[in-house]
Tab-separated table of C-alpha atoms in Angstrom:
chain	number	residue	atom	x	y	z
F	923	MET	CA	5.284	26.838	-27.660
F	924	LYS	CA	4.021	28.454	-24.470
F	925	TYR	CA	3.042	25.356	-22.478
F	926	LYS	CA	5.883	23.012	-23.429
F	927	ALA	CA	6.850	22.193	-19.810
F	928	GLU	CA	3.235	21.471	-18.864
F	929	ILE	CA	2.777	19.155	-21.844
F	930	ILE	CA	5.967	17.260	-21.018
F	931	ALA	CA	4.935	16.976	-17.353
F	932	GLY	CA	1.524	15.641	-18.398
F	933	ILE	CA	3.108	13.046	-20.669
F	934	VAL	CA	5.480	11.925	-17.899
F	935	ILE	CA	2.610	11.623	-15.405
F	936	LEU	CA	0.556	9.658	-17.929
F	937	ALA	CA	3.504	7.328	-18.583
F	938	PHE	CA	3.958	6.674	-14.857
F	939	ALA	CA	0.225	6.007	-14.464
F	940	ILE	CA	0.286	3.492	-17.317
F	941	ILE	CA	3.363	1.767	-15.862
F	942	PHE	CA	1.645	1.554	-12.463
F	943	LEU	CA	-1.560	0.136	-13.930
F	944	VAL	CA	0.251	-2.494	-15.999
F	945	THR	CA	2.402	-3.518	-13.018
F	946	ASN	CA	-0.628	-3.672	-10.720
F	947	ALA	CA	-2.554	-5.789	-13.220
F	948	SER	CA	0.308	-8.270	-13.519
F	949	ILE	CA	0.634	-8.527	-9.723
F	950	GLN	CA	-3.108	-9.139	-9.340
F	951	GLN	CA	-3.062	-11.774	-12.070
F	952	ASN	CA	-0.230	-13.794	-10.498
F	953	LEU	CA	-1.803	-14.132	-7.036
F	954	ALA	CA	-2.973	-17.416	-5.617
F	955	GLU	CA	-6.564	-17.784	-4.403
F	956	GLY	CA	-7.186	-15.853	-1.169
F	957	GLU	CA	-3.982	-13.784	-1.256
F	958	GLU	CA	-3.986	-10.023	-0.936
F	959	ALA	CA	-1.659	-8.037	-3.159
F	960	TRP	CA	-1.600	-4.879	-1.105
F	961	GLY	CA	-2.112	-6.151	2.452
F	962	GLY	CA	-0.565	-3.399	4.520
F	963	ALA	CA	1.306	-3.192	7.777
F	964	ASP	CA	-1.760	-1.730	9.515
F	965	GLY	CA	-3.609	-5.036	9.348
F	966	GLN	CA	-0.594	-6.968	10.598
F	967	ALA	CA	-0.093	-4.543	13.500
F	968	ALA	CA	-3.780	-4.750	14.448
F	969	ASP	CA	-3.596	-8.558	14.519
F	970	ILE	CA	-0.569	-8.459	16.831
F	971	ILE	CA	-2.181	-5.930	19.177
F	972	GLU	CA	-5.476	-7.819	19.347
F	973	SER	CA	-3.753	-11.162	19.962
F	974	GLY	CA	-2.507	-9.876	23.343
F	975	GLY	CA	-6.031	-9.470	24.734
F	976	TYR	CA	-6.379	-5.756	23.944
F	977	GLU	CA	-9.904	-4.368	24.279
F	978	PRO	CA	-10.816	-1.119	22.471
F	979	TRP	CA	-11.836	1.878	24.569
F	980	PHE	CA	-14.840	2.690	22.405
F	981	SER	CA	-16.674	1.390	19.381
F	982	PRO	CA	-17.337	3.411	16.210
F	983	VAL	CA	-20.705	5.120	15.792
F	984	TRP	CA	-21.083	3.678	12.286
F	985	GLU	CA	-18.963	1.034	10.622
F	986	PRO	CA	-18.981	0.717	6.820
F	987	PRO	CA	-20.594	-2.509	5.586
F	988	SER	CA	-17.458	-3.589	3.698
F	989	GLY	CA	-13.815	-2.769	3.164
F	990	GLU	CA	-14.611	-1.456	-0.306
F	991	ILE	CA	-16.866	1.254	1.143
F	992	GLU	CA	-14.112	2.188	3.581
F	993	SER	CA	-11.659	2.440	0.674
F	994	LEU	CA	-14.177	4.571	-1.220
F	995	PHE	CA	-14.379	7.068	1.653
F	996	PHE	CA	-10.587	7.175	1.901
F	997	SER	CA	-10.196	7.821	-1.831
F	998	LEU	CA	-12.907	10.509	-1.739
F	999	GLN	CA	-11.019	12.261	1.071
F	1000	ALA	CA	-7.829	12.095	-0.993
F	1001	ALA	CA	-9.594	13.470	-4.076
F	1002	ILE	CA	-11.156	16.349	-2.153
F	1003	GLY	CA	-7.789	17.186	-0.603
F	1004	ALA	CA	-6.117	17.094	-4.026
F	1005	LEU	CA	-8.778	19.427	-5.442
F	1006	ILE	CA	-8.249	21.912	-2.621
F	1007	ILE	CA	-4.465	21.835	-3.007
F	1008	GLY	CA	-4.774	22.133	-6.802
F	1009	TYR	CA	-7.100	25.104	-6.433
F	1010	PHE	CA	-4.619	26.978	-4.263
F	1011	PHE	CA	-1.705	26.153	-6.583
F	1012	GLY	CA	-3.722	27.543	-9.493
F	1013	TYR	CA	-4.808	30.565	-7.479
F	1014	TYR	CA	-1.266	31.498	-6.506
F	1015	ARG	CA	0.081	30.808	-9.992
F	1016	SER	CA	-2.512	33.063	-11.605
F	1017	ARG	CA	-1.801	35.673	-8.958
F	1018	GLN	CA	1.907	35.590	-9.856
F	1019	ALA	CA	1.100	35.864	-13.549
F	1020	ALA	CA	-1.072	38.923	-12.905
F	1021	THR	CA	1.743	40.845	-11.219
């Protein structure tokens, strides 16, 4: 079988994705009303900085209407970056196979 390692790697990645999704679903289900499951350190740090009377130097040109839109832009950036990196991995792998 020519692609045995790739098939095994795909199965392992799929297994990890399923484990992550099941774990995430159980965490989301066990939250109380108004709690955030993935509230990060960035929000906590911003609250501490702003509580000391800090005033920003500038304001953004455009602010997304909601946090979901902001998350969408972040995930699109990640997807585009992953596509670019994947393209170059494939390019160099096919280049090695040709020589």
